[in-house]
Tab-separated table of C-alpha atoms and ligand atoms in Angstrom:
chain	number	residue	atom	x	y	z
G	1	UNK	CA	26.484	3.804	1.912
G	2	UNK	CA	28.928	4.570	4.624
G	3	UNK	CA	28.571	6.583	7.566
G	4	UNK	CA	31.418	7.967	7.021
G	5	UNK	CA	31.456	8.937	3.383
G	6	UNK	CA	27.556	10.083	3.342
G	7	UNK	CA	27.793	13.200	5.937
G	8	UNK	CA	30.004	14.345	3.524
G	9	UNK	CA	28.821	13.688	0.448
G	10	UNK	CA	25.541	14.937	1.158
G	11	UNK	CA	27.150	18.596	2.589
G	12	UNK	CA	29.166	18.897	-0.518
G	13	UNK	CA	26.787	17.764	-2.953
G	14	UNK	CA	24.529	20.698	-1.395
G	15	UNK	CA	21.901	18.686	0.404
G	16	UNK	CA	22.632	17.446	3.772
G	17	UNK	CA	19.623	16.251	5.227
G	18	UNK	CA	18.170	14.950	2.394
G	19	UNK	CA	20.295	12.400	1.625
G	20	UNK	CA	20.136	10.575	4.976
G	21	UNK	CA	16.522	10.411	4.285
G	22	UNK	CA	16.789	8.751	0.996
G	23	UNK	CA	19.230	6.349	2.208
G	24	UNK	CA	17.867	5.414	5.765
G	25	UNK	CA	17.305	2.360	4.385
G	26	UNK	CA	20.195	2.091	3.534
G	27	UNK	CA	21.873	2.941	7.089
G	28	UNK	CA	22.544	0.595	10.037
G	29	UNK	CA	20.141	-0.793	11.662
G	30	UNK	CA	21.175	-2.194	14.582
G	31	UNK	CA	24.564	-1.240	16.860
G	32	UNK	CA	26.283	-2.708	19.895
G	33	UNK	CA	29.359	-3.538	21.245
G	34	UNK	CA	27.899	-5.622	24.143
G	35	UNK	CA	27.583	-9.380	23.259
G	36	UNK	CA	24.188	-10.469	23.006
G	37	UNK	CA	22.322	-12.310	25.603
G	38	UNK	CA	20.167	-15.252	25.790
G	39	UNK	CA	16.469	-13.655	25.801
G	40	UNK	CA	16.079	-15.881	28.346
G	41	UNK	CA	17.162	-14.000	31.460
G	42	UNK	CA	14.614	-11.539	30.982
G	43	UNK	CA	11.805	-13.131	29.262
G	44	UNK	CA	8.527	-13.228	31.007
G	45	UNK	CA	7.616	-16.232	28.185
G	46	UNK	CA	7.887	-18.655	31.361
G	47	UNK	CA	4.939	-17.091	32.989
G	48	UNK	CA	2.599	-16.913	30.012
G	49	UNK	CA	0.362	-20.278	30.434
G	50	UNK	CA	-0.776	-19.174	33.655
G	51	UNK	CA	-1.207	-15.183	33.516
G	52	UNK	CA	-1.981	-12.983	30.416
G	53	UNK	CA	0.872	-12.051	28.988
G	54	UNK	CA	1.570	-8.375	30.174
G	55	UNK	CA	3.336	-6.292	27.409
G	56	UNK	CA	4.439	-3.268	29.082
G	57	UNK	CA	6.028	-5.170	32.043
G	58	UNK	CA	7.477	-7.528	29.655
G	59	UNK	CA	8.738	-4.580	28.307
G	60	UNK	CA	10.301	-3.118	31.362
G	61	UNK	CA	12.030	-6.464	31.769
G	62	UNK	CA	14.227	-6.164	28.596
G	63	UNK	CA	14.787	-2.416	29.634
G	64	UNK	CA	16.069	-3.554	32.675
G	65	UNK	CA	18.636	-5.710	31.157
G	66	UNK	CA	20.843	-2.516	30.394
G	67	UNK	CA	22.694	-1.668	33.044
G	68	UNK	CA	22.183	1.665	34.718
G	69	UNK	CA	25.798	2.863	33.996
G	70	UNK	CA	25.466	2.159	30.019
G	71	UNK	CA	21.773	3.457	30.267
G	72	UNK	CA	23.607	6.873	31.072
G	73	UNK	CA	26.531	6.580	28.684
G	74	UNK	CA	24.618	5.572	26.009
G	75	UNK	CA	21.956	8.747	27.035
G	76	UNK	CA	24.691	10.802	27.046
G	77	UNK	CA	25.925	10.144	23.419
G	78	UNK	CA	22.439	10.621	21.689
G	79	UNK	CA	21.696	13.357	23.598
G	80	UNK	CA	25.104	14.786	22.587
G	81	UNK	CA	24.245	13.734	19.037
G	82	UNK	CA	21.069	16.686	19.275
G	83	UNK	CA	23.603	19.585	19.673
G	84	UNK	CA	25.977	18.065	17.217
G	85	UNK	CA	22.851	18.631	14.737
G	86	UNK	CA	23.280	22.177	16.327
G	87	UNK	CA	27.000	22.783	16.196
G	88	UNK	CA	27.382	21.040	12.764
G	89	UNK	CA	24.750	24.107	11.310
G	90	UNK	CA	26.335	26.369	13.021
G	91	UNK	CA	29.974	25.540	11.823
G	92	UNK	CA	28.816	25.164	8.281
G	93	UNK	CA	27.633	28.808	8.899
G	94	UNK	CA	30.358	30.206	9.937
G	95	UNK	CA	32.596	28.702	7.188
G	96	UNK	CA	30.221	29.952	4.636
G	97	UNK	CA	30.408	33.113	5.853
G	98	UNK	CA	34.296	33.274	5.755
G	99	UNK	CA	34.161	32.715	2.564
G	100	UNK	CA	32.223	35.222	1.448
G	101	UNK	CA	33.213	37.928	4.038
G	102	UNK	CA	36.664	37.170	2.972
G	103	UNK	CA	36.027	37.150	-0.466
G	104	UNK	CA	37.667	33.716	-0.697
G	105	UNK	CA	34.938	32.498	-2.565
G	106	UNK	CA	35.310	35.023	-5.672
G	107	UNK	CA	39.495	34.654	-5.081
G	108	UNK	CA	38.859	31.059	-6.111
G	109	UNK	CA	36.468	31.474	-8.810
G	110	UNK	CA	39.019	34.413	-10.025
G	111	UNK	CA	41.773	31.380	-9.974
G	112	UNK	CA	39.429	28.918	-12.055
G	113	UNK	CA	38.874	31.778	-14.914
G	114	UNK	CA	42.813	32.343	-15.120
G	115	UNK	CA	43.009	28.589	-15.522
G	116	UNK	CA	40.565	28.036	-18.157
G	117	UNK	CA	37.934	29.883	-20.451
G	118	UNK	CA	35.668	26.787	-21.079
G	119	UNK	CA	32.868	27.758	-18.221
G	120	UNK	CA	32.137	23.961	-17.376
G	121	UNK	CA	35.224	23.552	-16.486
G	122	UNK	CA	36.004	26.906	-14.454
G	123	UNK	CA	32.958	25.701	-12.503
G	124	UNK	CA	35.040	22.057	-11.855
G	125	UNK	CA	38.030	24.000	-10.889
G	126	UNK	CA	36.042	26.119	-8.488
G	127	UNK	CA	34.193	23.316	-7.298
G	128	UNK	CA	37.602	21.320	-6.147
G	129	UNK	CA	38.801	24.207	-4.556
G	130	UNK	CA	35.282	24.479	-2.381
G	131	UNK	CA	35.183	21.073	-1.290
G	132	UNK	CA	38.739	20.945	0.305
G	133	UNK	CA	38.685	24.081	1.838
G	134	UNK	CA	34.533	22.926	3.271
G	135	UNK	CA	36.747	19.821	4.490
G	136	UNK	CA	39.533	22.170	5.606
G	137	UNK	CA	37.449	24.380	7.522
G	138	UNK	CA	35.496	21.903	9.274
G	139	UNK	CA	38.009	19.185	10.149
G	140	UNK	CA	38.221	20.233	13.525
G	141	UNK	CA	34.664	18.749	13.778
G	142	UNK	CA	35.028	16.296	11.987
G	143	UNK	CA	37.773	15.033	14.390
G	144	UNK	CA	36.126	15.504	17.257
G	145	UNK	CA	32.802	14.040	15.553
G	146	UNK	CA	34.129	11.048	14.115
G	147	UNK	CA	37.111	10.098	15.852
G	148	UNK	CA	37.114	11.147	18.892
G	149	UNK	CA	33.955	10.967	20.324
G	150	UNK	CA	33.600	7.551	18.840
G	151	UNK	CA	36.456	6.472	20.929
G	152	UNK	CA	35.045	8.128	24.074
G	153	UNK	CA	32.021	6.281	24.291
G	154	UNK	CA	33.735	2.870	23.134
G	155	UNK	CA	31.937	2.469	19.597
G	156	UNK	CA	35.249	2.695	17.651
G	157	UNK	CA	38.081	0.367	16.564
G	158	UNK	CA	39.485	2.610	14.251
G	159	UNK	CA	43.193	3.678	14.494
G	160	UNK	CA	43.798	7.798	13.215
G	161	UNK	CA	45.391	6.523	10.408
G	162	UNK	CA	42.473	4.308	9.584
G	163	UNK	CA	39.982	6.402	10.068
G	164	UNK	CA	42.146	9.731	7.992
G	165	UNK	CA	42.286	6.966	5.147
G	166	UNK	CA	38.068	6.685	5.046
G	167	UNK	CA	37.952	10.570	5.371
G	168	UNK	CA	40.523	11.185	2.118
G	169	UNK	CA	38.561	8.212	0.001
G	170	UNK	CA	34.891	10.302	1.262
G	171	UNK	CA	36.899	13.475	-0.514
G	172	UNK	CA	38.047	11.878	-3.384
G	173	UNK	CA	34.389	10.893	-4.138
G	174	UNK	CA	32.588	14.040	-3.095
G	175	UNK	CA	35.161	15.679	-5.494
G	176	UNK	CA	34.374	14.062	-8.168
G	177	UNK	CA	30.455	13.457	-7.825
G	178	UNK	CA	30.362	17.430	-6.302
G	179	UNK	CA	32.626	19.022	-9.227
G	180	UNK	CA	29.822	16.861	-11.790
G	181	UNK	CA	26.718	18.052	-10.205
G	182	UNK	CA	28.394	21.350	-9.674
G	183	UNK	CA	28.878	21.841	-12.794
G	184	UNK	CA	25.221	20.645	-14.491
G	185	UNK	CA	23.669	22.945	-11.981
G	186	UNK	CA	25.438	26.186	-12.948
G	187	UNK	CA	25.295	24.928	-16.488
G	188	UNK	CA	21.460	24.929	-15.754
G	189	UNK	CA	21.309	28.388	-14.140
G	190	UNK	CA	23.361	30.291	-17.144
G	191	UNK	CA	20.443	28.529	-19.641
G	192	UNK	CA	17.521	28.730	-18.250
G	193	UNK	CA	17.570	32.502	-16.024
G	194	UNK	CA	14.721	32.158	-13.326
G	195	UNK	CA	13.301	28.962	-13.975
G	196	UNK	CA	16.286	26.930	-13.204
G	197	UNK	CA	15.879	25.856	-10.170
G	198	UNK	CA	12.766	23.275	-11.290
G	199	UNK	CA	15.597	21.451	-13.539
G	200	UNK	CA	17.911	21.904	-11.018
G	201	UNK	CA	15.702	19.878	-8.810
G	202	UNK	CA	15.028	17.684	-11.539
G	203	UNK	CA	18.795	17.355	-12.194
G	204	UNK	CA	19.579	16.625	-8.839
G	205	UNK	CA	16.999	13.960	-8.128
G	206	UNK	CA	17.851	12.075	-11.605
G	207	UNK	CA	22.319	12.652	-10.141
G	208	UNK	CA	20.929	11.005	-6.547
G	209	UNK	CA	19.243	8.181	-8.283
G	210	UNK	CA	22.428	7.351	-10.264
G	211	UNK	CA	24.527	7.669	-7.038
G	212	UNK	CA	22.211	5.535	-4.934
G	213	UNK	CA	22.075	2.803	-7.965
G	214	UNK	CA	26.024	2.656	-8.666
G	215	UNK	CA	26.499	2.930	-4.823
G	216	UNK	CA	26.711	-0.593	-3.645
G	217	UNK	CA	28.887	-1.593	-6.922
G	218	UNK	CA	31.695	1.162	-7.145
G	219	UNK	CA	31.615	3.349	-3.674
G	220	UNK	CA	30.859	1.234	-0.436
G	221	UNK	CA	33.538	-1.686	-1.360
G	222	UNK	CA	35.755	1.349	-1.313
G	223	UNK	CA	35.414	1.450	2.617
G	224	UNK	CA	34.908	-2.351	2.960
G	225	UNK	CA	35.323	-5.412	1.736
G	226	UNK	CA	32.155	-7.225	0.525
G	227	UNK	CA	31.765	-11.012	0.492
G	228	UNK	CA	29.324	-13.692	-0.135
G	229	UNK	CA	27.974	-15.343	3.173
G	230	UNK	CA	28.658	-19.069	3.190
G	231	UNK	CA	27.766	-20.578	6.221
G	232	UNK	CA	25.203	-22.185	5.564
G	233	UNK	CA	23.712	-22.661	8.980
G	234	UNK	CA	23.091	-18.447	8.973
G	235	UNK	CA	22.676	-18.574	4.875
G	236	UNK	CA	19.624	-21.123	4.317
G	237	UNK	CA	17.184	-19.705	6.779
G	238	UNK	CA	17.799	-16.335	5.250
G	239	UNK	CA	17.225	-16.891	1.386
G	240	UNK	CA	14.834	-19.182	2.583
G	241	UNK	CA	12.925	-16.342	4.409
G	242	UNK	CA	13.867	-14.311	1.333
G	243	UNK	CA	11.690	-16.730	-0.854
G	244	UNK	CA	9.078	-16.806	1.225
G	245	UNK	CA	8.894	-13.175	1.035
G	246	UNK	CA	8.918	-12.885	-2.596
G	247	UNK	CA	12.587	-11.648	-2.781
G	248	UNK	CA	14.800	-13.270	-5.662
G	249	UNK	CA	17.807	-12.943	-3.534
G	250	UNK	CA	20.484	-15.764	-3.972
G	251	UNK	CA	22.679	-14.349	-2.243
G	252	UNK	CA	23.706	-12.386	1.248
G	253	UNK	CA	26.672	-9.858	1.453
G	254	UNK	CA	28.691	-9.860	4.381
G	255	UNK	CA	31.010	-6.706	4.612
G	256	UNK	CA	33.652	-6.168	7.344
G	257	UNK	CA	32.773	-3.135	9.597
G	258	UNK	CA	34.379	-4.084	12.550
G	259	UNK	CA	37.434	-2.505	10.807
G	260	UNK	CA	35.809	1.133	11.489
G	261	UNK	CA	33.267	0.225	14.403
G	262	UNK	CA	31.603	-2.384	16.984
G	263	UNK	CA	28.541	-1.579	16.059
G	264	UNK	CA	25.991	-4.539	14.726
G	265	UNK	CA	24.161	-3.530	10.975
G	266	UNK	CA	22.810	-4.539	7.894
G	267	UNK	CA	21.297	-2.905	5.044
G	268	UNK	CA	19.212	-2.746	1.934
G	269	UNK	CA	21.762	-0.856	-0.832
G	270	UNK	CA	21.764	0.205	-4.557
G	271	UNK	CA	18.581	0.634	-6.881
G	272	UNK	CA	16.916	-2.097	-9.207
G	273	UNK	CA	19.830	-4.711	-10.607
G	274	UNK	CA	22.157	-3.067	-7.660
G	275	UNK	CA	19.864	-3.821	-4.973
G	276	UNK	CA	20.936	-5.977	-1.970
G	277	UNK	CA	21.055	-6.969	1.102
G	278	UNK	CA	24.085	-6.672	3.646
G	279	UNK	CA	24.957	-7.733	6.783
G	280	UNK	CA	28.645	-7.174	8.413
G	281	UNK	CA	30.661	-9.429	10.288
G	282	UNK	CA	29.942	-8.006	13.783
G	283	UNK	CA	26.484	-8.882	13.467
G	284	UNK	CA	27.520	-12.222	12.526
G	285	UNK	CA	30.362	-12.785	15.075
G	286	UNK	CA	27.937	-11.437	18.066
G	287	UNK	CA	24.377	-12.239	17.495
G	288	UNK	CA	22.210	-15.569	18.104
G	289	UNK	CA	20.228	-16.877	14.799
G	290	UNK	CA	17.080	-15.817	15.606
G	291	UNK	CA	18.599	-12.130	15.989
G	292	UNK	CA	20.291	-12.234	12.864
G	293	UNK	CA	16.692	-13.492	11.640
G	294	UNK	CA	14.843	-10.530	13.128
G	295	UNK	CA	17.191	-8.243	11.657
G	296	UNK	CA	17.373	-9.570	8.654
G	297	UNK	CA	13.291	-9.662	8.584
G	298	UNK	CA	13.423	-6.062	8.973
G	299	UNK	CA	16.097	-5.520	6.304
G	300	UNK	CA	13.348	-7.792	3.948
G	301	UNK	CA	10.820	-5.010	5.256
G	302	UNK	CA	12.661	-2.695	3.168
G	303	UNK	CA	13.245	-4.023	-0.013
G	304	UNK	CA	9.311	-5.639	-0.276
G	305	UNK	CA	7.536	-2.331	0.800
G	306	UNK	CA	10.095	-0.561	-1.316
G	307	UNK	CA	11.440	2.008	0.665
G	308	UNK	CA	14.185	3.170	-1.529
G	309	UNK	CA	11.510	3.761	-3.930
G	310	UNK	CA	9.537	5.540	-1.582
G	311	UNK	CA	12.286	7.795	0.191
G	312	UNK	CA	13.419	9.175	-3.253
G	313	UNK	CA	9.446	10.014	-3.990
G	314	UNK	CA	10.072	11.923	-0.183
G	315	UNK	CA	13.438	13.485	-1.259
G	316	UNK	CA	12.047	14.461	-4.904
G	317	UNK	CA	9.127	16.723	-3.126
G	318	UNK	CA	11.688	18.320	-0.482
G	319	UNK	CA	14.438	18.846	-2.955
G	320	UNK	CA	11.673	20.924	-5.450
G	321	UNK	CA	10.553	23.010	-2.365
G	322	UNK	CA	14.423	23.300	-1.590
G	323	UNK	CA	15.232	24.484	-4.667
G	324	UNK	CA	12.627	27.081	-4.915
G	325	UNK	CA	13.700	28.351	-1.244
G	326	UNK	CA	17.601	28.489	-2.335
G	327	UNK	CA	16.245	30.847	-5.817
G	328	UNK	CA	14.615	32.544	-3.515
G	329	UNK	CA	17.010	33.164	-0.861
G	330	UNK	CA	19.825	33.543	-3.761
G	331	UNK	CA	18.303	36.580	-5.357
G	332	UNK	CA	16.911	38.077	-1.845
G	333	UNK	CA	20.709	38.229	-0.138
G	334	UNK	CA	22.327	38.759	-3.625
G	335	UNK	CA	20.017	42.174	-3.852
G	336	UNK	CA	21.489	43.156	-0.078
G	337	UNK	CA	25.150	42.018	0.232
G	338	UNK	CA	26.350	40.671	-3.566
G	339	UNK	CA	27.977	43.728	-3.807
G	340	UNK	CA	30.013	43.936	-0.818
G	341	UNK	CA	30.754	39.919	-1.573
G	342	UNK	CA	31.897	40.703	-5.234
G	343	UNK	CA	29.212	38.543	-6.313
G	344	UNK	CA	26.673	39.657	-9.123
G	345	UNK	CA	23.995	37.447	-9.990
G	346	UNK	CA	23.567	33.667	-9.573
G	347	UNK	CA	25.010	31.963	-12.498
G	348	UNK	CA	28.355	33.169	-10.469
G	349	UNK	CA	29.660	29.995	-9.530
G	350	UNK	CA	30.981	32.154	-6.074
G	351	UNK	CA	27.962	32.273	-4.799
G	352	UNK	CA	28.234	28.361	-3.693
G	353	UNK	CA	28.563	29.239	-0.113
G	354	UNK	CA	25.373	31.328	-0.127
G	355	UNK	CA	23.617	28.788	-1.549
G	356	UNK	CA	25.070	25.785	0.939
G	357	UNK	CA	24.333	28.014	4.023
G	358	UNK	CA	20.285	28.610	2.702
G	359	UNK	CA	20.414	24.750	2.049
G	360	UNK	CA	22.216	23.351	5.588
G	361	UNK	CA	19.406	26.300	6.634
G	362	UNK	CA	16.484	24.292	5.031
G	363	UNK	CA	18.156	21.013	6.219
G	364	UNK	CA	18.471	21.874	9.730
G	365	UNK	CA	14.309	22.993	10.128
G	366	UNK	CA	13.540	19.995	8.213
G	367	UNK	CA	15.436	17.466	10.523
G	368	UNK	CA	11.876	16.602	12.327
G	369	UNK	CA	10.262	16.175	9.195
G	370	UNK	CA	13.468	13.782	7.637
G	371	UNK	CA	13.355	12.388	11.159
G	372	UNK	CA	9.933	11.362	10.651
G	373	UNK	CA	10.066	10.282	7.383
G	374	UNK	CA	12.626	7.877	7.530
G	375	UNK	CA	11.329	6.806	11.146
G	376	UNK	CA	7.587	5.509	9.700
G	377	UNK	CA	9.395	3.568	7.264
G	378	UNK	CA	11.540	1.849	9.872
G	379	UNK	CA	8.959	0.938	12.113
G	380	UNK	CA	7.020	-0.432	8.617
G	381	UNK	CA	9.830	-2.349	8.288
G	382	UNK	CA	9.794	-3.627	11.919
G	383	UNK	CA	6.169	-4.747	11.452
G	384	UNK	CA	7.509	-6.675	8.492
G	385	UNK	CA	10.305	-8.030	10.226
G	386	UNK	CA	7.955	-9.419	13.124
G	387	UNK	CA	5.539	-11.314	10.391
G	388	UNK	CA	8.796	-12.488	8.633
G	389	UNK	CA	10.938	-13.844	11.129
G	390	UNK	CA	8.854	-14.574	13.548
G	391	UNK	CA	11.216	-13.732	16.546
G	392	UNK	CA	9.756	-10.988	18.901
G	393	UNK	CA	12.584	-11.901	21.651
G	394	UNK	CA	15.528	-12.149	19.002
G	395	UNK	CA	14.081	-8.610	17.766
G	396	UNK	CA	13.966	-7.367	21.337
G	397	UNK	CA	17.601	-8.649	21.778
G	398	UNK	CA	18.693	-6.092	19.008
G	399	UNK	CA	16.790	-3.197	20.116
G	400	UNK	CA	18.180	-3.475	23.186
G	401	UNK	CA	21.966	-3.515	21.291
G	402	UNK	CA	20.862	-0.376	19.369
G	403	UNK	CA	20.788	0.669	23.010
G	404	UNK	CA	24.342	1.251	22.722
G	405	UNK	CA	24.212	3.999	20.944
G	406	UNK	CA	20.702	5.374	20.506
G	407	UNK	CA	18.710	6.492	23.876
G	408	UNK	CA	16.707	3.647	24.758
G	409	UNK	CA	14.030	5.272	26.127
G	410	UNK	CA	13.156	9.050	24.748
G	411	UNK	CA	9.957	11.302	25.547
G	412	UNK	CA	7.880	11.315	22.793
G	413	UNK	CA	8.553	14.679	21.435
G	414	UNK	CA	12.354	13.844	22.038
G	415	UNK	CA	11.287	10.797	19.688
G	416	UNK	CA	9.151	12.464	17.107
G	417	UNK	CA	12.291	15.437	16.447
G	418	UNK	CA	15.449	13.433	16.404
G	419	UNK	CA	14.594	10.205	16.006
G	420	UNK	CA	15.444	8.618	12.729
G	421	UNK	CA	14.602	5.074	13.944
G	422	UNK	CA	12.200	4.034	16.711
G	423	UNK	CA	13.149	4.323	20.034
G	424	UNK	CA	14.051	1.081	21.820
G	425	UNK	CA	10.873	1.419	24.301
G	426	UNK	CA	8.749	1.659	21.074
G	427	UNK	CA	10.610	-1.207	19.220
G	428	UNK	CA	10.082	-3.896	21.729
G	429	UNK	CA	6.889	-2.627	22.952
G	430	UNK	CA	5.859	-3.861	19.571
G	431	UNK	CA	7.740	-6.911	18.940
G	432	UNK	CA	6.233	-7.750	22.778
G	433	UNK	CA	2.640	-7.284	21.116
G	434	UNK	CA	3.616	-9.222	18.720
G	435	UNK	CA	4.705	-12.185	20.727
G	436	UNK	CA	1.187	-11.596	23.423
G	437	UNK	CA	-1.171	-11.764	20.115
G	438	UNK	CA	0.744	-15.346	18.867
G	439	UNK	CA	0.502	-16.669	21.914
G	440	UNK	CA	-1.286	-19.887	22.220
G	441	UNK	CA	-4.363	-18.801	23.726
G	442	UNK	CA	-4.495	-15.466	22.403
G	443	UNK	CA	-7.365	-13.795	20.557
G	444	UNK	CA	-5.176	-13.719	16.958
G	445	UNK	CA	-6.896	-15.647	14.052
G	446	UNK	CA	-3.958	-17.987	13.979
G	447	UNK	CA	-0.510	-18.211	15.378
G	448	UNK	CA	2.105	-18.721	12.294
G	449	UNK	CA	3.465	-21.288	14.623
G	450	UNK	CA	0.069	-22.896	14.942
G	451	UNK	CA	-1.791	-22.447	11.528
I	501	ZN	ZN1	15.748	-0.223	8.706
């Protein structure tokens, strides 16, 4: 899914961190708007017949590529990225609480009952209303978040309009997929008293499977245009690494992010018979084969270890123990303030802010964990990548784009909290491992080069 649309689905389908964890494979994987460079410059391979290969220094040799200037900018923008995680809580906060303080939460419930007396769709109504003033409230943010800031560090090509065009589509869809969910979940409450948030959870995994599986079909060619790759220089060696791999892909999806971004990707979308695999045309226009390759190894990492799988197994567990900490929290605030918020129990379809500020709550502490989560699987998929493609320097080439955008080189606690994909450092330091143990000479049963 989009980067765009999925901050925003996930806030107004009441989840925000979990989603990004279900779809991190489903997220770019690689960014840059430098052109790539031939690993040559920097590779130690020259030395290697003579002297062990030395990993770390080989290391510091593609690190040094960057220079010091874009080290910093690029610094600065992920470490501006932690507070965002900050401010982002915080302004979801304080719009929550507006609308309870206010009591614009019960004046638009109040509105929805005048409109209709069938409770689904009072719920619906309400559930509109939420959403675009959420979007209202926090545009300001947004802005700055997505537009702005994008442009400041050079990682945009988006003009306003462009850009306000992806941002009404994102509503249109979190209207519609929020006012459904919306709706089942209250309808869940009002049946089932106390015990509703285990269906709830239930409900919501079984909605975020459906959304994940009609994903790549109906929502992401509504941001960008998807086509079959036909070159068949790029094409072969991909399906034929696909075979190789197991993966009954016959084709490879091309879709055209340069219109919102510089950045390099590819993906692994959709669920069963939607699954595929994506790469846009930045990534095409600016990388060498073997790059493509080692991306596209990783991307294979994915879909064979079956991450998507495996992420909504992680998501399923969190969004149970969410649930039961949003009942919880519900009935605990409800006891203290409902009354001064005109709010009475929690089949009250007002009490949506309540419940998105315990949730962006929950989110927020759990961003290590998510972080984590997501992070294992991409350096599985890494390790897959390696085997598959066989191209530690072409992998090391993209790390080093990813550099763009993503601190190259973190602390390891900086790493473990807000990491959702391996640090740069780590990333080469094991494609580098890689290339030392299939090195002619080198203690591995057998190079793949030299079976
Ligand atoms: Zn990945």
């Amino acid at each position: 899914m989009s980067r765009t649309v999925l901050p925003m689905l996930a806030v107004l389908l009441v989840i925000f961190v979990l989603v990004p964890l279900l779809t991190s494979a489903a997220t770019a994987d690689a960014a840059t708007m430098a052109q790539s460079t031939a690993p040559v410059a920097a590779s130690p391979s020259a030395g290697v017949s003579i002297a062990p290969f030395d990993v770390k220094a080989a290391v510091d040799a593609y690190l040094a590529k960057v220079p010091p200037d874009q080290r910093a900018r690029s610094d600065a923008y992920f470490e501006g990225g932690y507070w965002l995680i900050l401010w982002d809580f915080v302004a979801t906060v304080v719009a929550m609480w507006l609308m309870l303080r206010f009591r614009w939460s019960t004046a638009m419930r109040d509105l929805a009952d005048r409109m209709t007396r069938f409770r689904p769709l009072q719920t619906a109504i309400y559930s509109v209303q939420f959403i675009v003033l959420y979007t209202l409230l926090t545009f300001p943010m947004a802005v700055y978040e997505g537009y702005f800031r994008e442009h400041q560090y050079g990682l945009s090509n988006q003009t306003f309009v462009a850009w306000l065009r992806d941002q009404a589509v994102g509503l249109a869809i979190s209207i519609v997929l929020g006012a459904v969910l919306l709706m089942v979940l209250f309808g869940l409450v009002r049946r089932l008293g106390k015990s509703w948030w285990v269906w709830g959870a239930v409900a919501f995994i079984a909605f975020t499977v459906f959304a994940v599986l009609i994903a790549p079909v109906y929502i992401s060619p509504l941001f960008n245009k998807y086509t079959k790759l036909e070159d068949p220089k790029i094409k072969a060696p991909i399906l034929s690494m696909a075979r190789a791999n197991g993966i009954p892909a016959t084709d490879v999806y091309v879709f055209d992010e340069s219109r919102q971004s510089k950045r390099v990707s590819a993906n692994v979308s959709g669920l069963a018979g939607t699954t595929r695999i994506s790469l846009n045309d930045n990534l095409l226009n600016r990388c060498t084969l073997p790059e493509i390759e080692a991306t596209m190894g990783h991307e294979m990492g994915h879909y064979v270890m079956n991450h998507q799988y495996k992420g909504l197994l992680a998501l399923s567990v969190l969004a149970v123990i969410g649930f039961a900490f949003v009942n919880w929290g519900l009935n605990v605030c409800l006891r203290r303030w409902g009354g001064k918020w005109g709010i009475s129990d929690i089949g009250d379809v007002a009490v949506l802010p309540l419940a998105v500020l315990l949730i962006s709550f929950y989110g927020f502490l759990l961003t290590p964990v998510t972080n984590t989560i997501s992070r294992t699987m991409e350096y599985e998929a890494d390790m897959f990548g390696l085997n598959a493609s066989q191209q530690p320097d072409g992998g090391a080439e993209v790390d080093l784009m990813l550099g763009e955008y993503r601190k190259l080189d973190p602390g390891p606690i900086e790493e473990f909290i807000f990491y959702d994909h391996p640090s740069g450092r780590t990333r080469i330091t094991a494609a580098m491992r890689w290339k030392a143990e299939h090195l002619p000479g080198a203690a591995a049963p057998s190079g793949p080069t030299q079976p």
